Short mmCIF file of C-alpha atoms and ligand atoms in Angstrom, two decimals:
data_model
loop_
_atom_site.label_atom_id
_atom_site.label_comp_id
_atom_site.label_asym_id
_atom_site.label_seq_id
_atom_site.Cartn_x
_atom_site.Cartn_y
_atom_site.Cartn_z
CA MET V 1 71.97 -15.19 -79.06
CA PRO V 2 73.22 -11.62 -78.39
CA SER V 3 72.92 -10.96 -74.67
CA SER V 4 70.16 -8.36 -75.16
CA ARG V 5 68.09 -11.04 -76.87
CA ARG V 6 68.58 -13.64 -74.16
CA PRO V 7 65.05 -14.19 -72.87
CA ILE V 8 63.72 -14.10 -69.36
CA VAL V 9 61.74 -17.23 -68.54
CA LEU V 10 58.85 -16.62 -66.16
CA LYS V 11 57.32 -19.78 -64.76
CA PHE V 12 53.94 -19.39 -63.12
CA GLY V 13 52.95 -22.07 -60.61
CA GLY V 14 49.43 -23.46 -60.48
CA ALA V 15 48.23 -21.33 -57.58
CA SER V 16 49.62 -18.11 -59.09
CA LEU V 17 47.39 -18.55 -62.16
CA GLU V 18 44.46 -17.46 -60.02
CA ASP V 19 45.27 -13.84 -60.76
CA PRO V 20 45.90 -13.26 -64.51
CA ASP V 21 45.83 -9.44 -64.08
CA ARG V 22 48.74 -9.73 -61.77
CA LEU V 23 50.56 -12.08 -64.14
CA ALA V 24 50.06 -9.65 -67.01
CA ARG V 25 51.78 -7.00 -64.87
CA GLU V 26 54.63 -9.41 -64.12
CA VAL V 27 55.15 -10.02 -67.83
CA ARG V 28 55.08 -6.29 -68.57
CA ASP V 29 57.60 -5.56 -65.83
CA ALA V 30 59.94 -8.21 -67.18
CA ARG V 31 59.55 -6.85 -70.72
CA THR V 32 60.62 -3.37 -69.61
CA GLU V 33 64.12 -4.81 -69.16
CA GLY V 34 64.21 -5.08 -72.93
CA ALA V 35 64.59 -8.84 -73.04
CA PRO V 36 62.03 -11.07 -74.71
CA VAL V 37 59.89 -13.03 -72.26
CA VAL V 38 58.91 -16.68 -72.38
CA VAL V 39 56.19 -17.85 -70.01
CA VAL V 40 55.98 -21.42 -68.70
CA ALA V 41 52.77 -22.44 -66.94
CA SER V 42 51.72 -25.25 -64.62
CA ALA V 43 48.21 -26.60 -64.56
CA ARG V 44 45.81 -24.60 -62.43
CA GLU V 45 45.93 -25.53 -58.77
CA GLY V 46 44.39 -28.93 -58.03
CA VAL V 47 43.89 -29.83 -61.69
CA THR V 48 46.63 -32.45 -61.87
CA ASP V 49 45.22 -33.94 -58.67
CA LEU V 50 41.78 -34.14 -60.29
CA LEU V 51 43.19 -35.89 -63.32
CA SER V 52 45.09 -38.42 -61.19
CA GLU V 53 41.98 -38.97 -59.14
CA SER V 54 40.17 -39.88 -62.38
CA LEU V 55 42.93 -42.34 -63.20
CA ALA V 56 42.54 -43.88 -59.76
CA HIS V 57 38.84 -44.51 -60.54
CA PRO V 58 39.14 -45.75 -64.11
CA ARG V 59 35.59 -47.01 -64.42
CA SER V 60 33.77 -44.30 -62.52
CA GLN V 61 31.86 -42.18 -65.00
CA ALA V 62 30.66 -40.07 -62.09
CA VAL V 63 34.21 -39.15 -61.09
CA HIS V 64 35.15 -38.44 -64.70
CA ARG V 65 32.10 -36.29 -65.24
CA ARG V 66 32.97 -34.24 -62.15
CA THR V 67 36.53 -33.85 -63.40
CA LEU V 68 35.32 -32.50 -66.73
CA GLU V 69 32.89 -30.11 -65.06
CA GLU V 70 35.66 -28.81 -62.81
CA LEU V 71 38.01 -28.37 -65.76
CA ARG V 72 35.38 -26.39 -67.62
CA ARG V 73 34.68 -24.26 -64.57
CA ARG V 74 38.34 -23.48 -63.96
CA HIS V 75 39.09 -22.45 -67.55
CA PRO V 76 36.38 -19.95 -68.44
CA GLY V 77 36.49 -18.14 -71.77
CA LEU V 78 38.55 -20.77 -73.60
CA PRO V 79 39.10 -20.00 -77.29
CA PRO V 80 38.30 -22.77 -79.82
CA ALA V 81 41.74 -24.43 -79.60
CA GLY V 82 41.33 -24.60 -75.84
CA ARG V 83 37.85 -26.06 -76.14
CA ARG V 84 39.32 -28.74 -78.36
CA GLN V 85 41.59 -29.62 -75.43
CA LEU V 86 38.51 -30.10 -73.26
CA ALA V 87 37.04 -32.44 -75.86
CA ARG V 88 40.33 -34.29 -76.02
CA THR V 89 40.32 -34.70 -72.25
CA ARG V 90 36.84 -36.18 -72.47
CA ARG V 91 37.98 -38.66 -75.13
CA LEU V 92 40.98 -39.68 -73.05
CA LEU V 93 38.76 -40.26 -70.02
CA GLU V 94 36.50 -42.44 -72.18
CA LEU V 95 39.53 -44.41 -73.28
CA VAL V 96 40.46 -44.99 -69.64
CA GLU V 97 36.88 -46.07 -68.89
CA ARG V 98 36.72 -48.50 -71.77
CA GLY V 99 40.05 -50.09 -70.90
CA GLY V 100 39.12 -50.15 -67.21
CA GLY V 101 42.56 -48.78 -66.49
CA HIS V 102 45.57 -47.31 -68.19
CA ASP V 103 49.20 -47.88 -68.93
CA ALA V 104 51.80 -45.26 -68.07
CA PRO V 105 51.77 -43.52 -71.48
CA LEU V 106 47.99 -43.14 -71.43
CA ALA V 107 48.18 -41.76 -67.89
CA ASP V 108 50.75 -39.21 -69.05
CA ARG V 109 48.58 -38.18 -71.98
CA LEU V 110 45.70 -37.48 -69.65
CA LEU V 111 47.86 -35.79 -66.98
CA SER V 112 49.34 -33.44 -69.59
CA GLN V 113 45.89 -32.01 -70.29
CA GLY V 114 46.04 -29.79 -67.20
CA GLU V 115 48.97 -27.79 -68.59
CA ARG V 116 47.48 -27.69 -72.10
CA LEU V 117 44.26 -26.21 -70.79
CA ALA V 118 46.25 -23.81 -68.64
CA VAL V 119 48.27 -22.34 -71.53
CA HIS V 120 45.22 -21.91 -73.77
CA TRP V 121 43.32 -20.27 -70.96
CA LEU V 122 46.21 -18.10 -69.74
CA SER V 123 47.12 -16.94 -73.25
CA ALA V 124 43.55 -15.80 -73.80
CA GLN V 125 43.62 -13.93 -70.49
CA LEU V 126 46.94 -12.26 -71.30
CA ARG V 127 45.65 -11.24 -74.73
CA LEU V 128 42.76 -9.47 -73.00
CA HIS V 129 45.50 -7.40 -71.36
CA GLY V 130 46.97 -6.53 -74.73
CA LEU V 131 49.87 -8.99 -74.60
CA PRO V 132 50.65 -10.99 -77.78
CA ALA V 133 50.43 -14.34 -75.97
CA VAL V 134 50.40 -17.60 -77.94
CA PRO V 135 49.94 -21.05 -76.37
CA VAL V 136 52.74 -23.53 -77.05
CA GLU V 137 52.52 -27.22 -76.16
CA ALA V 138 55.95 -28.54 -75.25
CA ASP V 139 55.58 -31.89 -77.02
CA HIS V 140 54.78 -30.15 -80.30
CA LEU V 141 57.58 -27.69 -79.71
CA GLY V 142 60.07 -30.59 -79.50
CA LEU V 143 61.01 -30.80 -75.85
CA ILE V 144 62.30 -34.36 -76.05
CA THR V 145 62.49 -36.74 -73.08
CA ASP V 146 63.44 -40.35 -72.50
CA ASN V 147 60.72 -43.02 -72.32
CA THR V 148 60.36 -43.15 -68.52
CA TYR V 149 56.69 -42.22 -68.40
CA GLY V 150 55.69 -40.50 -65.17
CA ALA V 151 59.28 -39.53 -64.32
CA SER V 152 61.00 -38.77 -67.59
CA LEU V 153 64.23 -36.89 -68.08
CA ILE V 154 64.68 -34.13 -70.62
CA LEU V 155 67.20 -34.89 -73.37
CA PHE V 156 68.98 -31.61 -73.91
CA ASP V 157 70.93 -32.41 -77.05
CA ARG V 158 67.84 -33.62 -78.85
CA SER V 159 65.67 -30.74 -77.66
CA ARG V 160 68.04 -27.84 -78.28
CA GLY V 161 67.47 -27.40 -82.03
CA PRO V 162 63.67 -27.66 -82.13
CA VAL V 163 63.16 -25.61 -78.97
CA ARG V 164 65.45 -22.78 -80.08
CA ARG V 165 63.91 -22.68 -83.54
CA GLY V 166 60.32 -22.92 -82.30
CA VAL V 167 60.63 -20.33 -79.57
CA GLY V 168 62.96 -18.14 -81.62
CA ARG V 169 60.48 -17.96 -84.48
CA ARG V 170 57.71 -16.79 -82.16
CA LEU V 171 59.92 -14.26 -80.41
CA ALA V 172 61.05 -12.89 -83.75
CA ARG V 173 57.40 -12.20 -84.56
CA GLY V 174 57.13 -10.25 -81.32
CA GLU V 175 54.94 -12.91 -79.71
CA LEU V 176 54.87 -13.97 -76.10
CA PRO V 177 55.13 -17.80 -76.04
CA VAL V 178 53.19 -19.38 -73.17
CA VAL V 179 54.65 -22.88 -72.91
CA THR V 180 53.29 -25.88 -71.00
CA GLY V 181 55.42 -27.13 -68.10
CA TYR V 182 55.41 -30.68 -66.75
CA PHE V 183 55.80 -32.76 -69.92
CA GLY V 184 57.56 -33.25 -73.22
CA ARG V 185 57.61 -35.79 -76.00
CA SER V 186 59.37 -39.11 -75.51
CA LEU V 187 61.85 -40.63 -77.94
CA GLU V 188 59.00 -42.87 -79.09
CA GLY V 189 56.97 -39.79 -79.89
CA ARG V 190 54.49 -40.02 -77.01
CA VAL V 191 53.58 -37.60 -74.25
CA ALA V 192 55.87 -38.06 -71.24
CA THR V 193 55.47 -36.24 -67.92
CA LEU V 194 58.43 -35.21 -65.78
CA GLY V 195 56.94 -36.23 -62.42
CA ARG V 196 54.79 -34.21 -60.03
CA GLY V 197 55.98 -30.66 -59.63
CA GLY V 198 57.86 -31.04 -62.92
CA SER V 199 56.99 -27.62 -64.32
CA ASP V 200 59.92 -26.06 -62.45
CA TYR V 201 62.21 -28.58 -64.11
CA ALA V 202 60.67 -27.85 -67.52
CA ALA V 203 61.14 -24.11 -66.99
CA ALA V 204 64.77 -24.48 -65.94
CA ALA V 205 65.38 -26.75 -68.93
CA LEU V 206 63.80 -24.27 -71.36
CA GLY V 207 65.91 -21.54 -69.82
CA ALA V 208 69.04 -23.61 -70.36
CA LEU V 209 68.06 -24.55 -73.92
CA LEU V 210 67.37 -20.92 -74.79
CA GLY V 211 70.41 -19.53 -72.98
CA ALA V 212 68.08 -17.42 -70.86
CA ARG V 213 69.17 -14.34 -68.95
CA ARG V 214 67.43 -15.86 -65.95
CA VAL V 215 64.57 -18.16 -64.98
CA GLU V 216 62.06 -16.98 -62.41
CA LEU V 217 59.91 -19.53 -60.61
CA VAL V 218 56.93 -17.48 -59.52
CA LYS V 219 54.86 -19.08 -56.77
CA ARG V 220 51.79 -17.78 -55.06
CA HIS V 221 52.66 -18.25 -51.41
CA VAL V 222 55.66 -20.48 -51.22
CA ALA V 223 59.17 -19.25 -50.62
CA VAL V 224 62.47 -20.91 -49.90
CA LEU V 225 62.87 -20.66 -46.15
CA SER V 226 65.55 -21.68 -43.69
CA ALA V 227 63.11 -24.32 -42.34
CA ASP V 228 59.48 -25.31 -42.56
CA PRO V 229 57.64 -22.51 -40.71
CA LYS V 230 55.14 -25.04 -39.36
CA GLU V 231 58.00 -26.62 -37.45
CA VAL V 232 60.18 -23.62 -36.72
CA ALA V 233 58.40 -20.35 -36.04
CA ALA V 234 61.64 -18.39 -36.49
CA ALA V 235 62.19 -19.69 -40.04
CA ARG V 236 63.25 -16.93 -42.41
CA ALA V 237 63.48 -16.40 -46.13
CA LEU V 238 66.79 -17.26 -47.74
CA PRO V 239 67.89 -14.44 -50.03
CA GLU V 240 70.35 -16.63 -51.87
CA LEU V 241 71.56 -20.17 -52.34
CA SER V 242 74.30 -21.67 -54.44
CA TYR V 243 73.22 -24.21 -57.04
CA GLU V 244 74.73 -26.96 -54.94
CA GLU V 245 72.90 -25.85 -51.80
CA ALA V 246 69.60 -25.62 -53.65
CA GLU V 247 70.13 -29.06 -55.10
CA GLU V 248 70.78 -30.61 -51.70
CA LEU V 249 67.71 -28.87 -50.36
CA ALA V 250 65.49 -30.12 -53.17
CA GLN V 251 66.84 -33.67 -52.92
CA PHE V 252 66.37 -33.72 -49.18
CA GLY V 253 62.69 -33.14 -49.61
CA ALA V 254 62.08 -29.40 -49.48
CA LYS V 255 58.92 -29.46 -51.58
CA VAL V 256 59.40 -25.97 -52.92
CA LEU V 257 61.68 -27.18 -55.74
CA HIS V 258 61.53 -30.21 -58.01
CA PRO V 259 64.86 -32.03 -57.46
CA LEU V 260 65.89 -31.91 -61.13
CA THR V 261 65.37 -28.16 -61.49
CA ILE V 262 68.83 -27.02 -60.48
CA GLU V 263 71.17 -28.96 -62.75
CA PRO V 264 70.18 -27.47 -66.12
CA ALA V 265 70.59 -23.98 -64.70
CA ARG V 266 73.87 -24.80 -62.96
CA ALA V 267 75.37 -26.34 -66.09
CA GLN V 268 75.01 -23.01 -67.89
CA SER V 269 75.30 -20.62 -64.95
CA ILE V 270 71.77 -19.37 -65.48
CA GLU V 271 70.40 -17.54 -62.50
CA LEU V 272 67.25 -19.01 -60.96
CA ARG V 273 64.97 -16.87 -58.86
CA VAL V 274 62.27 -18.33 -56.69
CA ARG V 275 59.78 -15.75 -55.60
CA SER V 276 56.40 -15.37 -54.00
CA LEU V 277 53.65 -13.22 -55.49
CA GLU V 278 52.20 -12.69 -52.07
CA ASP V 279 55.27 -11.07 -50.63
CA PRO V 280 57.46 -9.41 -53.27
CA ARG V 281 60.27 -8.99 -50.74
CA VAL V 282 60.71 -12.74 -50.58
CA VAL V 283 63.08 -13.69 -53.38
CA THR V 284 65.67 -16.43 -53.37
CA THR V 285 68.39 -16.13 -55.97
CA ILE V 286 70.08 -19.38 -56.91
CA ALA V 287 73.41 -18.70 -58.54
CA PRO V 288 77.12 -19.67 -58.29
CA GLU V 289 78.46 -19.72 -54.75
CA ARG V 290 79.73 -16.37 -53.49
CA PRO V 291 82.83 -16.60 -51.32
CA GLY V 292 82.15 -15.77 -47.70
CA ARG V 293 78.39 -16.31 -47.87
CA ARG V 294 76.98 -18.67 -45.29
CA ASN V 295 73.47 -19.80 -46.24
CA ARG V 296 71.96 -22.35 -43.93
CA ALA V 297 68.74 -24.33 -44.34
CA LEU V 298 67.30 -27.18 -42.31
CA THR V 299 64.97 -29.97 -43.26
CA VAL V 300 63.71 -33.01 -41.50
CA LEU V 301 62.84 -36.38 -43.03
CA ARG V 302 60.45 -38.63 -41.14
CA PRO V 303 59.05 -41.06 -40.24
CA LEU V 304 62.04 -43.33 -40.83
CA ARG V 305 63.41 -46.50 -39.31
CA LEU V 306 66.97 -47.30 -38.40
CA LEU V 307 68.38 -50.82 -38.45
CA ARG V 308 71.73 -51.54 -36.84
CA LEU V 309 73.70 -54.24 -38.52
CA ARG V 310 76.53 -55.47 -36.33
CA VAL V 311 79.20 -57.21 -38.35
CA PRO V 312 81.84 -58.85 -36.16
CA GLY V 313 85.22 -58.07 -37.69
CA GLY V 314 83.41 -55.86 -40.18
CA ARG V 315 86.42 -54.18 -41.75
CA GLN V 316 88.08 -57.55 -42.25
CA ARG V 317 85.29 -58.39 -44.67
CA PRO V 318 86.08 -56.40 -47.77
CA GLY V 319 83.01 -55.44 -49.73
CA ILE V 320 80.52 -55.70 -46.88
CA VAL V 321 79.11 -52.22 -47.47
CA ALA V 322 78.72 -52.92 -51.18
CA GLU V 323 77.11 -56.27 -50.45
CA VAL V 324 74.60 -54.77 -48.05
CA SER V 325 73.59 -51.96 -50.36
CA GLN V 326 73.41 -54.27 -53.36
CA ARG V 327 71.15 -56.71 -51.56
CA LEU V 328 68.90 -53.87 -50.50
CA ALA V 329 68.83 -52.42 -54.00
CA SER V 330 67.90 -55.79 -55.55
CA ALA V 331 65.02 -56.04 -53.09
CA GLY V 332 63.85 -52.59 -54.19
CA VAL V 333 64.70 -51.05 -50.82
CA ASN V 334 65.72 -47.42 -50.90
CA LEU V 335 68.56 -46.70 -48.50
CA VAL V 336 67.77 -43.20 -47.26
CA GLN V 337 71.01 -42.89 -45.31
CA LEU V 338 73.90 -45.10 -44.26
CA TYR V 339 76.18 -44.51 -41.27
CA THR V 340 79.17 -46.78 -40.85
CA SER V 341 81.88 -47.47 -38.34
CA SER V 342 84.10 -50.49 -38.36
CA ALA V 343 81.71 -53.15 -37.09
CA LEU V 344 78.45 -51.28 -37.28
CA LEU V 345 76.34 -50.30 -40.25
CA CYS V 346 73.31 -48.17 -39.48
CA LEU V 347 70.74 -48.29 -42.25
CA VAL V 348 68.01 -45.67 -42.43
CA LEU V 349 64.92 -46.81 -44.34
CA GLU V 350 61.36 -45.89 -45.03
CA PRO V 351 59.02 -47.72 -42.62
CA PRO V 352 57.17 -49.84 -45.21
CA GLN V 353 60.49 -51.24 -46.45
CA VAL V 354 61.85 -52.51 -43.15
CA LEU V 355 60.61 -56.08 -43.50
CA ALA V 356 61.88 -56.38 -47.04
CA ALA V 357 65.25 -55.06 -45.83
CA ILE V 358 65.51 -57.59 -43.02
CA ARG V 359 64.67 -60.38 -45.44
CA ALA V 360 67.18 -59.12 -47.99
CA LEU V 361 69.89 -59.08 -45.32
CA ALA V 362 69.29 -62.66 -44.16
CA PRO V 363 72.18 -64.09 -46.21
CA VAL V 364 74.55 -61.52 -44.69
CA THR V 365 73.47 -62.34 -41.18
CA ARG V 366 74.00 -66.04 -41.91
CA GLU V 367 77.33 -65.86 -43.70
CA ALA V 368 78.94 -63.03 -41.81
CA ALA V 369 77.38 -63.91 -38.46
CA ALA V 370 76.02 -60.38 -38.45
CA MET V 371 73.16 -59.32 -36.22
CA VAL V 372 70.32 -56.98 -36.97
CA GLU V 373 68.98 -54.75 -34.21
CA GLY V 374 65.95 -52.54 -34.46
CA PRO V 375 63.99 -51.13 -36.16
CA TYR V 376 64.20 -47.87 -34.20
CA PRO V 377 61.91 -44.98 -35.11
CA VAL V 378 64.11 -42.08 -36.15
CA ALA V 379 64.03 -38.83 -38.06
CA LEU V 380 66.87 -37.31 -40.05
CA VAL V 381 67.57 -33.70 -39.27
CA ILE V 382 69.55 -32.24 -42.14
CA ALA V 383 71.50 -29.01 -42.24
CA ILE V 384 72.48 -27.73 -45.65
CA GLY V 385 74.96 -25.07 -46.66
CA ASP V 386 78.30 -24.73 -48.41
CA HIS V 387 81.20 -25.31 -45.96
CA ILE V 388 78.78 -26.66 -43.36
CA LEU V 389 81.66 -28.49 -41.66
CA ASP V 390 82.94 -25.08 -40.52
CA ASP V 391 79.86 -25.06 -38.30
CA LEU V 392 80.62 -28.23 -36.32
CA GLY V 393 81.70 -26.10 -33.37
CA ARG V 394 78.32 -24.39 -33.32
CA LEU V 395 76.33 -27.59 -32.92
CA PRO V 396 74.68 -27.56 -29.50
CA ALA V 397 75.86 -30.53 -27.44
CA GLY V 398 72.32 -31.26 -26.28
CA ALA V 399 71.10 -31.68 -29.84
CA VAL V 400 73.73 -34.20 -30.77
CA ALA V 401 73.56 -36.22 -27.53
CA GLY V 402 71.73 -39.49 -28.00
CA ALA V 403 71.90 -39.30 -31.80
CA GLU V 404 71.80 -42.61 -33.64
CA GLY V 405 74.05 -41.53 -36.45
CA PHE V 406 75.87 -38.58 -37.97
CA SER V 407 77.40 -37.97 -41.34
CA ALA V 408 78.51 -34.98 -43.30
CA THR V 409 79.89 -33.72 -46.56
CA PRO V 410 81.14 -30.16 -47.02
CA ARG V 411 77.59 -29.32 -48.11
CA ALA V 412 75.16 -31.12 -45.84
CA LEU V 413 75.18 -32.87 -42.53
CA SER V 414 72.62 -35.33 -41.35
CA LEU V 415 71.80 -36.41 -37.85
CA ALA V 416 69.59 -39.42 -37.11
CA VAL V 417 67.73 -38.77 -33.87
CA PRO V 418 64.94 -40.63 -32.09
CA GLU V 419 61.75 -39.54 -33.77
CA ALA V 420 60.30 -38.09 -30.59
CA ARG V 421 63.18 -35.61 -30.37
CA ALA V 422 63.18 -34.50 -34.00
CA ARG V 423 61.42 -31.21 -33.53
CA ASP V 424 63.57 -30.16 -30.56
CA VAL V 425 66.74 -31.00 -32.42
CA LEU V 426 65.53 -29.18 -35.51
CA ARG V 427 64.80 -26.05 -33.51
CA ALA V 428 68.07 -26.23 -31.61
CA LEU V 429 70.03 -26.50 -34.86
CA HIS V 430 68.03 -23.69 -36.41
CA ARG V 431 68.82 -21.48 -33.44
CA ALA V 432 72.52 -22.30 -33.59
CA LEU V 433 73.06 -22.23 -37.36
CA VAL V 434 70.56 -19.58 -38.49
CA GLU V 435 69.19 -17.36 -35.72
CA GLU V 436 72.39 -16.90 -33.71
CA ARG V 437 74.31 -16.12 -36.85
CA GLY V 438 72.44 -12.84 -37.22
CA PRO V 439 70.41 -11.61 -40.16
N1 LIG U 501 50.84 -29.79 -62.70
C1 LIG U 501 51.91 -30.66 -62.31
C2 LIG U 501 51.73 -31.05 -60.87
O1 LIG U 501 50.84 -30.54 -60.21
C3 LIG U 501 53.24 -30.06 -62.55
C4 LIG U 501 53.55 -28.83 -61.72
O2 LIG U 501 52.64 -28.20 -61.17
O3 LIG U 501 54.73 -28.49 -61.61
O4 LIG U 501 52.48 -31.84 -60.38
MG1 MG U 502 50.45 -28.28 -60.19
#
């Protein structure tokens, strides 16, 4: 695509859909740059929750009726194609009722209805503002995923042709495609969702498939901050992040980004912008690392449990680390973090998995005469930023004292601290790494 024709992808989050007038202005502003615009929309706020609630009560006609009423109420003025989506939702709910439950593909079919209704509704609203909006459902478009219903991955090579042709044709007609986020079509030809919050991932993927000029993730209130403002009053907006920093942040649980969002953009150096409608000054640009920039963000993961596994002569037992993690993996235990020294392995786990972990480790304790101590309630305080190891000297001694574990890569460092101290440590690190660094 010639660079002037590279589109701008605008993804509107569920809460931002509240104000279609405002969204029409956003689209117009983007169009003044001269690039074609592609909109990606989430379901309206709370709609996916309603649909999952209905799945959780498969036989409750009352719950299903309420869901349908709510869907109708939240999508006023639907054109005929949109009303057909309402009828389809009703039929899917009846299918769930009759079966008294659902398998993963049926769940995904129902869950996808939120985005379908959203694009029919939003397109109609944007047309009222004189924009040539047309709803596009991503499964029909040919956004192809694997068959992992509920958490599927987009298959780029398979999707590229159909997505470029489908979107290209509409853009060539001067239309404004309004594409569903959150789901695609599996290799078996069924609806497959990308996991909760997956519309960001869908938008980044469409941007990559279309060779977009940039992808903007437009949220109502949320912004990417240096820490959760509920925990750290001095948290501030982050004007930029490298792809790698953003990825670490998303993986370490910052809810503002779906963890798979970054990679498709990074692979093609497509700029991602995360911005808040509420405060237009708050924009985070996610792009290649710029030399000399020091972006720092903090997150905390809790509640967690730490088990200490003491292995006498640990390093003389080749493969002990592999053995421990394999046994945990076979028992379905997710190792959140691992700290090792020569005779000590500290395993950080989610609380409900502690018993399963202890059981899974029984053969190791028998054969290697290892001992398990704990569980200790801990939190992980995580500091993210390229070249974070340059900051070791800034870490306040008081924050690190009494820590149960520490590990670092050049991009993120994690500190396991007793849960009761998590907030103090978080604030102390924020002061040292963000506030004292200056604006
Ligand atoms: N509607 C879906 C959800 O609420 C996807 C999204 O909003 O990104 O999880
Ligand atoms: Mg949503």
